Short mmCIF file of C-alpha atoms in Angstrom, two decimals:
data_model
loop_
_atom_site.label_atom_id
_atom_site.label_comp_id
_atom_site.label_asym_id
_atom_site.label_seq_id
_atom_site.Cartn_x
_atom_site.Cartn_y
_atom_site.Cartn_z
CA ASP A 12 3.36 5.83 33.59
CA ASP A 13 4.22 3.48 30.73
CA SER A 14 7.82 3.84 29.63
CA TYR A 15 9.29 2.86 26.26
CA TYR A 16 12.77 2.91 24.85
CA PHE A 17 14.08 1.83 21.48
CA GLY A 18 16.67 -0.79 20.76
CA VAL A 19 18.14 -1.59 17.38
CA ASN A 20 16.52 0.11 14.39
CA SER A 21 17.44 -0.78 10.83
CA LEU A 22 16.39 -0.01 7.29
CA LYS A 23 14.84 -2.59 5.00
CA GLY A 24 16.14 -3.41 1.55
CA GLY A 25 13.82 -3.54 -1.43
CA ARG A 26 13.54 -3.59 -5.21
CA ASN A 27 12.74 -0.86 -7.70
CA TYR A 28 11.61 -1.36 -11.27
CA GLY A 29 10.04 0.88 -13.86
CA LEU A 30 10.38 2.95 -17.02
CA MET A 31 12.08 6.23 -17.90
CA LEU A 32 11.82 8.76 -20.71
CA ASN A 33 14.75 11.09 -21.40
CA TYR A 34 14.60 14.14 -23.65
CA GLN A 35 17.99 15.51 -24.75
CA ILE A 36 18.03 19.32 -24.80
CA ASN A 37 21.65 19.63 -25.99
CA ASN A 38 24.96 17.76 -25.64
CA PHE A 39 25.08 18.36 -21.88
CA PHE A 40 21.55 18.72 -20.52
CA SER A 41 18.43 16.58 -20.63
CA ILE A 42 15.10 16.27 -18.84
CA GLN A 43 14.07 12.87 -17.55
CA SER A 44 10.77 11.55 -16.25
CA GLU A 45 10.23 8.13 -14.69
CA LEU A 46 7.48 5.84 -13.48
CA TYR A 47 8.60 3.13 -11.08
CA HIS A 48 7.52 0.82 -8.30
CA SER A 49 9.62 0.96 -5.12
CA GLU A 50 9.75 -1.03 -1.87
CA ARG A 51 10.56 0.73 1.40
CA GLY A 52 10.38 -0.15 5.07
CA PHE A 53 12.13 -0.55 8.41
CA GLU A 54 12.59 -2.86 11.39
CA PHE A 55 12.80 -1.97 15.06
CA ASN A 56 12.79 -3.31 18.63
CA LEU A 57 10.76 -1.41 21.21
CA PHE A 58 11.38 -2.30 24.85
CA THR A 59 8.64 -1.51 27.36
CA ASP A 60 8.62 -1.63 31.15
CA MET A 61 4.83 -1.95 31.08
CA LEU A 62 4.93 -5.42 29.54
CA GLY A 63 8.26 -6.43 30.96
CA GLY A 64 9.29 -7.44 27.46
CA SER A 65 9.74 -6.13 23.94
CA ILE A 66 7.88 -5.41 20.71
CA TYR A 67 9.45 -6.30 17.38
CA GLY A 68 8.17 -4.55 14.25
CA ASN A 69 8.79 -5.15 10.58
CA TYR A 70 7.11 -2.67 8.21
CA LYS A 71 7.09 -2.94 4.43
CA MET A 72 5.51 -0.35 2.12
CA THR A 73 5.35 -0.15 -1.66
CA TYR A 74 4.98 3.08 -3.63
CA ILE A 75 4.45 4.18 -7.21
CA SER A 76 6.85 7.09 -7.80
CA ILE A 77 6.97 9.71 -10.55
CA PRO A 78 10.12 11.87 -10.52
CA LEU A 79 11.02 14.77 -12.81
CA LEU A 80 14.79 15.21 -13.17
CA VAL A 81 17.31 17.55 -14.75
CA LYS A 82 20.41 15.66 -15.92
CA PHE A 83 23.89 16.91 -16.81
CA GLU A 84 26.30 14.60 -18.66
CA ILE A 85 29.81 14.72 -20.06
CA GLY A 86 31.91 12.35 -22.14
CA LYS A 87 31.99 10.97 -25.65
CA SER A 88 31.63 7.22 -25.81
CA PHE A 89 31.10 6.66 -22.10
CA LYS A 90 28.73 9.30 -20.69
CA PHE A 91 29.11 10.23 -17.04
CA TYR A 92 26.13 12.05 -15.58
CA GLY A 93 24.61 13.59 -12.50
CA TYR A 94 20.98 14.53 -11.91
CA ALA A 95 18.65 16.11 -9.40
CA GLY A 96 14.93 16.61 -9.17
CA LEU A 97 11.65 16.17 -7.30
CA TYR A 98 9.24 13.26 -7.12
CA MET A 99 5.70 12.37 -6.10
CA SER A 100 4.99 8.95 -4.58
CA PHE A 101 1.65 7.22 -4.09
CA LEU A 102 1.22 4.51 -1.46
CA ASN A 103 0.38 1.23 -3.16
CA SER A 104 0.38 -1.21 -0.22
CA ALA A 105 1.54 -1.52 3.38
CA ARG A 106 1.92 -4.47 5.71
CA ASN A 107 3.72 -5.32 8.91
CA GLN A 108 4.63 -8.04 11.35
CA ILE A 109 4.32 -7.06 15.01
CA THR A 110 5.50 -9.56 17.65
CA VAL A 111 5.21 -8.90 21.39
CA THR A 112 7.41 -10.91 23.74
CA SER A 113 6.58 -10.89 27.46
CA THR A 114 9.14 -11.64 30.17
CA ALA A 115 6.40 -11.70 32.81
CA PHE A 116 6.03 -15.46 32.27
CA PRO A 117 8.76 -18.11 32.52
CA ASP A 118 8.33 -19.41 28.95
CA PHE A 119 8.66 -15.94 27.28
CA PRO A 120 5.50 -16.25 25.13
CA HIS A 121 5.26 -14.46 21.76
CA TYR A 122 2.05 -12.77 20.63
CA ASP A 123 1.25 -11.76 17.06
CA HIS A 124 -0.20 -8.22 16.88
CA SER A 125 0.20 -7.67 13.13
CA TYR A 126 -2.38 -5.44 11.46
CA ASP A 127 -2.98 -3.45 8.28
CA PRO A 128 -1.10 -0.11 8.74
CA THR A 129 -2.36 1.48 5.49
CA SER A 130 -4.64 3.99 7.24
CA GLU A 131 -1.74 5.20 9.41
CA LEU A 132 0.38 6.28 6.44
CA TYR A 133 -0.05 9.23 4.13
CA LYS A 134 -1.28 8.13 0.72
CA ASN A 135 0.84 10.76 -1.11
CA GLU A 136 4.41 11.80 -0.50
CA SER A 137 6.70 14.35 -2.13
CA GLY A 138 10.47 14.27 -2.07
CA ALA A 139 13.77 15.17 -3.70
CA LEU A 140 16.55 13.05 -5.15
CA VAL A 141 20.09 13.30 -6.50
CA GLY A 142 22.17 10.74 -8.35
CA LEU A 143 25.33 9.89 -10.29
CA GLY A 144 25.86 7.35 -13.04
CA VAL A 145 27.40 6.23 -16.30
CA LYS A 146 25.99 5.22 -19.71
CA ILE A 147 27.90 2.57 -21.65
CA PRO A 148 27.19 2.11 -25.38
CA LEU A 149 26.23 -1.40 -26.45
CA CYS A 150 25.44 -0.58 -30.09
CA ASN A 151 24.04 2.30 -32.13
CA LYS A 152 20.64 2.44 -30.39
CA PHE A 153 21.20 0.68 -27.05
CA LYS A 154 23.10 1.79 -23.97
CA LEU A 155 23.58 0.23 -20.56
CA PHE A 156 23.22 2.61 -17.62
CA ILE A 157 24.33 2.13 -14.03
CA ASP A 158 23.71 4.75 -11.37
CA THR A 159 23.19 5.33 -7.68
CA ARG A 160 20.75 7.77 -6.12
CA TYR A 161 19.69 9.18 -2.78
CA GLU A 162 16.03 10.00 -2.16
CA THR A 163 14.55 11.86 0.80
CA GLY A 164 10.95 12.62 1.57
CA LEU A 165 9.95 16.25 1.98
CA THR A 166 6.66 15.23 3.61
CA LYS A 167 6.21 12.85 6.53
CA ALA A 168 5.39 9.18 5.95
CA VAL A 169 3.15 8.63 9.00
CA ASN A 170 -0.27 10.28 9.23
CA GLU A 171 -0.27 12.39 12.40
CA ASN A 172 -4.10 12.46 12.45
CA ALA A 173 -4.51 8.68 12.35
CA GLU A 174 -6.06 6.87 15.32
CA PHE A 175 -3.52 4.39 16.63
CA GLY A 176 -4.67 1.24 18.43
CA ASP A 177 -2.90 -1.00 20.93
CA HIS A 178 0.58 -2.08 19.80
CA HIS A 179 0.34 0.28 16.80
CA VAL A 180 3.84 1.42 17.65
CA ILE A 181 4.28 3.18 14.31
CA SER A 182 2.78 6.11 16.27
CA ASN A 183 6.28 6.49 17.76
CA PHE A 184 7.58 7.26 14.26
CA LYS A 185 5.37 10.28 13.49
CA ASP A 186 8.37 12.42 12.56
CA VAL A 187 9.89 9.86 10.18
CA TYR A 188 10.48 10.67 6.51
CA ASN A 189 11.08 8.04 3.84
CA ARG A 190 14.73 7.99 2.77
CA SER A 191 16.53 5.55 0.51
CA VAL A 192 19.80 4.84 -1.27
CA SER A 193 19.56 2.71 -4.38
CA VAL A 194 21.73 1.26 -7.13
CA ASN A 195 19.96 1.13 -10.49
CA TRP A 196 20.75 -0.39 -13.85
CA GLY A 197 18.92 -0.86 -17.10
CA ILE A 198 18.91 -0.57 -20.88
CA LEU A 199 18.29 2.69 -22.75
CA TYR A 200 16.86 2.68 -26.27
CA ARG A 201 17.44 5.71 -28.49
CA PHE A 202 14.43 6.48 -30.70
CA LYS A 203 16.39 8.89 -32.88
CA SER A 204 19.77 7.85 -34.27
CA PRO A 205 22.70 10.14 -33.32
CA GLU A 206 23.75 12.49 -36.07
#
């Protein structure tokens, strides 16, 4: 029997960028839609008795995400807000770096087993998000916003029906959902002047 056990697992940092459109319903509520590019991924060490060594993996995926949010805000000059909603994400690209180290030889050789993991991931993903932030007026039509949000996938990231080859250790992550915490900032432009 081959036996595996995991060592250190960690999340990967990434960048988000995109556009948003916010429609103000009244002084407190608005609906917001976005279109943005996001980077996600993870690193891990997998130790195996079969090889007498370890497997290091570094996965990086990029998605195009489209959320629909309901936002509540309070304040006069400075607007403090919270929001929640759902999103759809579409896999844009995926790549990895897989390194196998064997302790069966005295010089501890490293072998590159990197491959294209795109077929092992679901192309579409749905999820939910919540966030908090503040809008700071810069002038009549421009505001600076800073917020933080938490996103969690409602569907799995790894395709359970995919055929996994040798050293395709992402098969050990079949029950993994994409999750992220981000800090966002940008400039808002108001098309209609406040009354």
